[in-house]
Amino acid sequence: TPVINFVIAHKAEASAILQYWKLKKSNDTYPYPVYQNNGIRLIISGSGKTQSAAATSWLAATHASPQVHNTVWLNVGIAGHQSLSLGSTIIANKLLDGATERYWFPTLINNQLPQSTVCTIDVPTSAYPDSYTYEMEATGFYQTAMRFSTTELVHCIKVISDNRQHAVDNVSAEMAKDLVSNNIQLIDQHVQTLQELASICEQADTQEIEDQLFKRFRFTVTQQHMLRRLLTRHLALYGHLNIDAKELLTGQNQNSKALLKQLSLRINQASPDNS
């Protein structure tokens, strides 16, 4: 069964998830509170993107899964928006780092949740200058978790806790707990979708096609990892691994770099629209 990793800033935001999946706190002396049960793990990172990145990295390093690229990573928490009503739940289809202006586009497959650009900021705001969902952890989590899985399996889900009518200063721990609790079924539905997708990836044996391609082209170690990740993504999107190198490389340079580029282009063209 695919492993599900939750990375959550505060205990109040995690409370409903701990109850719903009956997660138990680990007795080990870890630098972070870690809860687990039945293939689901949850780590409390603390506030901010640096903390979130560090907790994600630590969890991946200390609880590595055999099928590392088939691990589901989810960042769940509360967030603000200028106009969305309190209790609305969104999933990030674009992640923007407010400090660096870097951005990422998660790949959403079979997604049922409303989508929003999530902007990670360093200090809470009541300004909401753009029609973004504002919070403090997502980009730190995302760019770290992406090293340990494939983009289809790494997502950020946010529940709106404040807007222009209800200031961020009014958000209590109890309110954060209730907001996530009220949306736990939606979160569970998304988890189930990702579990199904991860299972497809887990059952896939990319070895045969890798061997075929390794015989034909010379791949560096980095390119081998890249190929494996692209094959997993291809499977997640298309549901098969019928890849014809001749078809991909018609009129192209006949080398591993060109093959990876064409395979990546094919996958990006097939990815659901993230705009």
mmCIF file of C-alpha atoms in Angstrom:
data_model
loop_
_atom_site.group_PDB
_atom_site.id
_atom_site.type_symbol
_atom_site.label_atom_id
_atom_site.label_comp_id
_atom_site.label_asym_id
_atom_site.label_seq_id
_atom_site.Cartn_x
_atom_site.Cartn_y
_atom_site.Cartn_z
ATOM 1 C CA THR A 1 0.000 0.000 0.000
ATOM 2 C CA PRO A 2 1.388 3.459 -0.873
ATOM 3 C CA VAL A 3 2.620 5.562 2.036
ATOM 4 C CA ILE A 4 0.819 8.858 2.763
ATOM 5 C CA ASN A 5 2.871 11.602 4.431
ATOM 6 C CA PHE A 6 1.107 14.633 5.908
ATOM 7 C CA VAL A 7 3.226 17.691 6.743
ATOM 8 C CA ILE A 8 1.246 20.116 8.908
ATOM 9 C CA ALA A 9 2.374 23.291 10.675
ATOM 10 C CA HIS A 10 0.406 23.115 13.941
ATOM 11 C CA LYS A 11 -1.282 20.521 16.144
ATOM 12 C CA ALA A 12 -4.634 22.347 15.898
ATOM 13 C CA GLU A 13 -4.644 21.951 12.092
ATOM 14 C CA ALA A 14 -3.605 18.301 12.438
ATOM 15 C CA SER A 15 -6.068 17.342 15.165
ATOM 16 C CA ALA A 16 -8.953 16.212 12.924
ATOM 17 C CA ILE A 17 -6.587 14.199 10.711
ATOM 18 C CA LEU A 18 -5.065 12.480 13.751
ATOM 19 C CA GLN A 19 -8.544 11.484 14.939
ATOM 20 C CA TYR A 20 -9.926 10.490 11.532
ATOM 21 C CA TRP A 21 -7.060 8.144 10.648
ATOM 22 C CA LYS A 22 -6.451 7.112 14.292
ATOM 23 C CA LEU A 23 -2.801 8.175 14.149
ATOM 24 C CA LYS A 24 -0.707 7.438 17.242
ATOM 25 C CA LYS A 25 2.264 9.471 18.424
ATOM 26 C CA SER A 26 5.624 7.765 18.075
ATOM 27 C CA ASN A 27 7.423 7.035 21.348
ATOM 28 C CA ASP A 28 10.812 7.719 19.795
ATOM 29 C CA THR A 29 12.598 10.906 20.741
ATOM 30 C CA TYR A 30 12.294 12.711 17.429
ATOM 31 C CA PRO A 31 12.978 16.418 16.851
ATOM 32 C CA TYR A 32 9.362 16.707 15.599
ATOM 33 C CA PRO A 33 6.084 15.183 16.787
ATOM 34 C CA VAL A 34 5.403 12.239 14.431
ATOM 35 C CA TYR A 35 2.149 10.261 14.343
ATOM 36 C CA GLN A 36 1.455 7.126 12.319
ATOM 37 C CA ASN A 37 -0.874 4.252 11.649
ATOM 38 C CA ASN A 38 -1.483 1.867 8.778
ATOM 39 C CA GLY A 39 0.772 3.468 6.155
ATOM 40 C CA ILE A 40 -0.175 7.049 7.037
ATOM 41 C CA ARG A 41 2.319 9.360 8.742
ATOM 42 C CA LEU A 42 1.945 12.920 9.970
ATOM 43 C CA ILE A 43 4.642 15.328 11.111
ATOM 44 C CA ILE A 44 4.111 18.664 12.891
ATOM 45 C CA SER A 45 6.618 21.062 11.348
ATOM 46 C CA GLY A 46 6.020 24.369 13.093
ATOM 47 C CA SER A 47 5.274 27.639 11.315
ATOM 48 C CA GLY A 48 6.948 28.918 8.160
ATOM 49 C CA LYS A 49 8.368 27.552 4.908
ATOM 50 C CA THR A 50 11.852 26.874 6.338
ATOM 51 C CA GLN A 51 10.405 24.750 9.146
ATOM 52 C CA SER A 52 8.113 22.954 6.712
ATOM 53 C CA ALA A 53 10.996 22.175 4.347
ATOM 54 C CA ALA A 54 13.166 20.894 7.211
ATOM 55 C CA ALA A 55 10.415 18.622 8.610
ATOM 56 C CA THR A 56 9.638 17.242 5.139
ATOM 57 C CA SER A 57 13.306 16.494 4.507
ATOM 58 C CA TRP A 58 13.721 14.877 7.934
ATOM 59 C CA LEU A 59 10.652 12.657 7.490
ATOM 60 C CA ALA A 60 11.808 11.539 4.051
ATOM 61 C CA ALA A 61 15.327 10.761 5.313
ATOM 62 C CA THR A 62 14.314 8.863 8.455
ATOM 63 C CA HIS A 63 11.190 7.093 7.168
ATOM 64 C CA ALA A 64 12.202 6.336 3.593
ATOM 65 C CA SER A 65 9.845 4.085 1.649
ATOM 66 C CA PRO A 66 11.173 1.344 -0.642
ATOM 67 C CA GLN A 67 9.147 2.817 -3.537
ATOM 68 C CA VAL A 68 10.253 6.379 -2.861
ATOM 69 C CA HIS A 69 8.715 7.923 -5.999
ATOM 70 C CA ASN A 70 5.305 6.439 -5.201
ATOM 71 C CA THR A 71 4.959 8.171 -1.822
ATOM 72 C CA VAL A 72 2.079 10.638 -1.439
ATOM 73 C CA TRP A 73 2.962 13.953 0.224
ATOM 74 C CA LEU A 74 0.256 16.331 1.461
ATOM 75 C CA ASN A 75 0.537 19.713 3.133
ATOM 76 C CA VAL A 76 -2.777 20.599 4.794
ATOM 77 C CA GLY A 77 -3.522 23.771 6.751
ATOM 78 C CA ILE A 78 -5.516 26.958 7.128
ATOM 79 C CA ALA A 79 -5.035 30.001 4.912
ATOM 80 C CA GLY A 80 -6.441 33.437 4.051
ATOM 81 C CA HIS A 81 -8.100 34.781 0.901
ATOM 82 C CA GLN A 82 -9.597 38.178 0.054
ATOM 83 C CA SER A 83 -13.032 36.871 -0.897
ATOM 84 C CA LEU A 84 -13.451 33.105 -0.451
ATOM 85 C CA SER A 85 -15.835 32.229 2.369
ATOM 86 C CA LEU A 86 -14.561 30.756 5.632
ATOM 87 C CA GLY A 87 -14.413 26.964 5.491
ATOM 88 C CA SER A 88 -13.868 26.823 1.708
ATOM 89 C CA THR A 89 -11.332 24.169 0.756
ATOM 90 C CA ILE A 90 -8.943 24.626 -2.172
ATOM 91 C CA ILE A 91 -6.049 22.739 -3.717
ATOM 92 C CA ALA A 92 -3.004 24.540 -5.108
ATOM 93 C CA ASN A 93 -2.740 24.476 -8.896
ATOM 94 C CA LYS A 94 0.077 27.042 -8.717
ATOM 95 C CA LEU A 95 2.459 27.749 -5.853
ATOM 96 C CA LEU A 96 4.079 31.155 -5.583
ATOM 97 C CA ASP A 97 6.825 32.145 -3.156
ATOM 98 C CA GLY A 98 6.057 35.727 -2.135
ATOM 99 C CA ALA A 99 9.672 36.458 -1.120
ATOM 100 C CA THR A 100 11.539 35.000 -4.110
ATOM 101 C CA GLU A 101 8.756 35.128 -6.750
ATOM 102 C CA ARG A 102 9.603 31.541 -7.753
ATOM 103 C CA TYR A 103 6.616 29.408 -8.726
ATOM 104 C CA TRP A 104 5.658 25.788 -9.296
ATOM 105 C CA PHE A 105 2.710 24.025 -10.975
ATOM 106 C CA PRO A 106 1.535 20.844 -9.227
ATOM 107 C CA THR A 107 -0.014 18.254 -11.560
ATOM 108 C CA LEU A 108 -3.632 17.543 -10.671
ATOM 109 C CA ILE A 109 -5.177 14.278 -11.902
ATOM 110 C CA ASN A 110 -8.815 13.327 -11.205
ATOM 111 C CA ASN A 111 -9.013 16.292 -8.850
ATOM 112 C CA GLN A 112 -12.453 17.232 -7.467
ATOM 113 C CA LEU A 113 -11.416 20.225 -5.329
ATOM 114 C CA PRO A 114 -11.667 23.913 -6.331
ATOM 115 C CA GLN A 115 -8.257 25.222 -7.430
ATOM 116 C CA SER A 116 -6.337 28.343 -6.430
ATOM 117 C CA THR A 117 -2.906 29.925 -6.629
ATOM 118 C CA VAL A 118 -1.338 29.535 -3.190
ATOM 119 C CA CYS A 119 1.086 32.297 -2.202
ATOM 120 C CA THR A 120 3.526 31.537 0.622
ATOM 121 C CA ILE A 121 4.425 34.613 2.675
ATOM 122 C CA ASP A 122 6.812 35.075 5.586
ATOM 123 C CA VAL A 123 4.479 36.998 7.916
ATOM 124 C CA PRO A 124 0.667 36.839 8.241
ATOM 125 C CA THR A 125 -1.243 39.480 6.254
ATOM 126 C CA SER A 126 -4.710 41.000 6.328
ATOM 127 C CA ALA A 127 -4.114 42.807 3.046
ATOM 128 C CA TYR A 128 -4.738 39.962 0.536
ATOM 129 C CA PRO A 129 -3.473 42.158 -2.357
ATOM 130 C CA ASP A 130 -4.216 39.538 -5.034
ATOM 131 C CA SER A 131 -6.860 36.867 -5.457
ATOM 132 C CA TYR A 132 -4.484 34.277 -4.030
ATOM 133 C CA THR A 133 -4.727 31.918 -1.084
ATOM 134 C CA TYR A 134 -2.165 33.169 1.452
ATOM 135 C CA GLU A 135 -0.314 30.965 3.926
ATOM 136 C CA MET A 136 3.209 30.355 5.256
ATOM 137 C CA GLU A 137 4.406 26.794 4.506
ATOM 138 C CA ALA A 138 3.471 25.476 1.047
ATOM 139 C CA THR A 139 6.503 26.383 -1.079
ATOM 140 C CA GLY A 140 8.993 25.123 1.507
ATOM 141 C CA PHE A 141 7.084 21.862 1.708
ATOM 142 C CA TYR A 142 6.545 21.484 -2.033
ATOM 143 C CA GLN A 143 10.027 22.031 -3.387
ATOM 144 C CA THR A 144 11.402 19.632 -0.745
ATOM 145 C CA ALA A 145 8.769 16.880 -1.139
ATOM 146 C CA MET A 146 9.279 16.980 -4.911
ATOM 147 C CA ARG A 147 12.743 15.494 -4.381
ATOM 148 C CA PHE A 148 11.171 12.406 -2.856
ATOM 149 C CA SER A 149 8.176 11.735 -5.109
ATOM 150 C CA THR A 150 6.599 12.544 -8.447
ATOM 151 C CA THR A 151 4.626 15.762 -9.051
ATOM 152 C CA GLU A 152 1.273 13.961 -9.418
ATOM 153 C CA LEU A 153 1.554 12.788 -5.792
ATOM 154 C CA VAL A 154 2.620 16.030 -4.040
ATOM 155 C CA HIS A 155 -0.162 18.477 -3.163
ATOM 156 C CA CYS A 156 -1.171 21.348 -0.895
ATOM 157 C CA ILE A 157 -4.741 21.588 0.445
ATOM 158 C CA LYS A 158 -5.836 24.711 2.307
ATOM 159 C CA VAL A 159 -8.981 25.570 4.269
ATOM 160 C CA ILE A 160 -9.906 29.266 4.304
ATOM 161 C CA SER A 161 -9.801 30.644 7.857
ATOM 162 C CA ASP A 162 -9.699 34.402 7.248
ATOM 163 C CA ASN A 163 -10.708 36.983 4.653
ATOM 164 C CA ARG A 164 -11.493 40.707 4.454
ATOM 165 C CA GLN A 165 -14.589 40.236 6.619
ATOM 166 C CA HIS A 166 -12.900 38.010 9.193
ATOM 167 C CA ALA A 167 -9.356 39.096 10.060
ATOM 168 C CA VAL A 168 -6.500 36.651 10.609
ATOM 169 C CA ASP A 169 -6.163 37.938 14.205
ATOM 170 C CA ASN A 170 -9.540 36.347 15.002
ATOM 171 C CA VAL A 171 -8.425 32.832 14.064
ATOM 172 C CA SER A 172 -8.060 30.650 17.172
ATOM 173 C CA ALA A 173 -6.598 27.169 17.545
ATOM 174 C CA GLU A 174 -10.119 25.851 18.195
ATOM 175 C CA MET A 175 -11.377 27.445 14.983
ATOM 176 C CA ALA A 176 -8.473 25.968 12.992
ATOM 177 C CA LYS A 177 -9.289 22.543 14.417
ATOM 178 C CA ASP A 178 -12.987 22.862 13.489
ATOM 179 C CA LEU A 179 -12.303 24.142 9.962
ATOM 180 C CA VAL A 180 -10.149 21.129 9.080
ATOM 181 C CA SER A 181 -12.591 18.785 10.845
ATOM 182 C CA ASN A 182 -15.522 20.107 8.780
ATOM 183 C CA ASN A 183 -13.598 19.338 5.580
ATOM 184 C CA ILE A 184 -12.132 15.967 6.537
ATOM 185 C CA GLN A 185 -14.326 14.050 4.041
ATOM 186 C CA LEU A 186 -13.050 16.206 1.161
ATOM 187 C CA ILE A 187 -9.471 15.643 2.308
ATOM 188 C CA ASP A 188 -10.122 11.897 2.552
ATOM 189 C CA GLN A 189 -11.568 11.792 -0.984
ATOM 190 C CA HIS A 190 -8.408 13.403 -2.313
ATOM 191 C CA VAL A 191 -6.227 11.015 -0.309
ATOM 192 C CA GLN A 192 -8.099 8.053 -1.819
ATOM 193 C CA THR A 193 -7.590 9.443 -5.347
ATOM 194 C CA LEU A 194 -3.862 9.802 -4.683
ATOM 195 C CA GLN A 195 -3.658 6.307 -3.156
ATOM 196 C CA GLU A 196 -5.166 4.842 -6.324
ATOM 197 C CA LEU A 197 -2.722 6.793 -8.476
ATOM 198 C CA ALA A 198 0.226 5.780 -6.293
ATOM 199 C CA SER A 199 -0.867 2.124 -6.476
ATOM 200 C CA ILE A 200 -0.730 2.249 -10.285
ATOM 201 C CA CYS A 201 2.798 3.657 -10.060
ATOM 202 C CA GLU A 202 3.788 1.116 -7.398
ATOM 203 C CA GLN A 203 2.684 -1.868 -9.478
ATOM 204 C CA ALA A 204 4.457 -0.604 -12.552
ATOM 205 C CA ASP A 205 7.666 -2.305 -13.432
ATOM 206 C CA THR A 206 9.665 0.266 -15.357
ATOM 207 C CA GLN A 207 12.692 -2.052 -15.444
ATOM 208 C CA GLU A 208 11.927 -3.665 -18.811
ATOM 209 C CA ILE A 209 11.645 -0.427 -20.740
ATOM 210 C CA GLU A 210 14.591 1.059 -18.820
ATOM 211 C CA ASP A 211 16.742 -1.904 -19.890
ATOM 212 C CA GLN A 212 15.678 -1.447 -23.523
ATOM 213 C CA LEU A 213 16.580 2.241 -23.446
ATOM 214 C CA PHE A 214 19.840 1.677 -21.524
ATOM 215 C CA LYS A 215 20.953 -0.733 -24.264
ATOM 216 C CA ARG A 216 20.270 1.872 -26.917
ATOM 217 C CA PHE A 217 21.574 5.021 -25.250
ATOM 218 C CA ARG A 218 24.178 5.953 -22.689
ATOM 219 C CA PHE A 219 22.587 7.479 -19.569
ATOM 220 C CA THR A 220 24.416 9.176 -16.708
ATOM 221 C CA VAL A 221 23.258 8.235 -13.185
ATOM 222 C CA THR A 222 21.337 11.520 -12.977
ATOM 223 C CA GLN A 223 19.668 10.802 -16.316
ATOM 224 C CA GLN A 224 18.723 7.303 -15.134
ATOM 225 C CA HIS A 225 16.900 8.822 -12.135
ATOM 226 C CA MET A 226 15.254 11.353 -14.431
ATOM 227 C CA LEU A 227 14.128 8.597 -16.811
ATOM 228 C CA ARG A 228 12.621 6.579 -13.940
ATOM 229 C CA ARG A 229 10.710 9.633 -12.720
ATOM 230 C CA LEU A 230 9.449 10.434 -16.233
ATOM 231 C CA LEU A 231 8.343 6.826 -16.764
ATOM 232 C CA THR A 232 6.414 6.921 -13.469
ATOM 233 C CA ARG A 233 4.756 10.174 -14.546
ATOM 234 C CA HIS A 234 3.972 8.721 -17.981
ATOM 235 C CA LEU A 235 2.273 5.778 -16.306
ATOM 236 C CA ALA A 236 0.288 8.047 -13.961
ATOM 237 C CA LEU A 237 -0.961 10.129 -16.895
ATOM 238 C CA TYR A 238 -1.476 7.506 -19.601
ATOM 239 C CA GLY A 239 -1.958 4.313 -17.558
ATOM 240 C CA HIS A 240 0.637 2.429 -19.658
ATOM 241 C CA LEU A 241 4.337 2.357 -20.546
ATOM 242 C CA ASN A 242 4.106 1.819 -24.297
ATOM 243 C CA ILE A 243 6.898 4.168 -25.258
ATOM 244 C CA ASP A 244 8.497 3.953 -28.689
ATOM 245 C CA ALA A 245 11.902 5.630 -28.703
ATOM 246 C CA LYS A 246 11.913 5.710 -32.529
ATOM 247 C CA GLU A 247 8.633 7.596 -32.556
ATOM 248 C CA LEU A 248 9.871 10.061 -29.899
ATOM 249 C CA LEU A 249 13.178 10.693 -31.654
ATOM 250 C CA THR A 250 12.066 11.082 -35.289
ATOM 251 C CA GLY A 251 14.435 13.636 -36.764
ATOM 252 C CA GLN A 252 16.001 14.282 -33.358
ATOM 253 C CA ASN A 253 19.501 13.750 -32.078
ATOM 254 C CA GLN A 254 19.682 10.052 -31.247
ATOM 255 C CA ASN A 255 20.896 10.343 -27.668
ATOM 256 C CA SER A 256 19.681 10.083 -24.071
ATOM 257 C CA LYS A 257 19.410 13.847 -23.571
ATOM 258 C CA ALA A 258 17.116 14.217 -26.608
ATOM 259 C CA LEU A 259 15.026 11.238 -25.504
ATOM 260 C CA LEU A 260 14.495 12.684 -22.006
ATOM 261 C CA LYS A 261 13.571 16.052 -23.496
ATOM 262 C CA GLN A 262 10.983 14.549 -25.872
ATOM 263 C CA LEU A 263 9.529 12.314 -23.171
ATOM 264 C CA SER A 264 9.224 15.312 -20.869
ATOM 265 C CA LEU A 265 7.510 17.335 -23.607
ATOM 266 C CA ARG A 266 5.001 14.560 -24.234
ATOM 267 C CA ILE A 267 4.167 14.346 -20.518
ATOM 268 C CA ASN A 268 3.811 18.117 -20.107
ATOM 269 C CA GLN A 269 1.494 18.293 -23.106
ATOM 270 C CA ALA A 270 -0.682 15.545 -21.589
ATOM 271 C CA SER A 271 -0.758 16.996 -18.083
ATOM 272 C CA PRO A 272 -4.171 18.426 -17.112
ATOM 273 C CA ASP A 273 -4.441 22.166 -17.653
ATOM 274 C CA ASN A 274 -3.025 23.956 -14.603
ATOM 275 C CA SER A 275 -3.892 27.466 -15.720
#
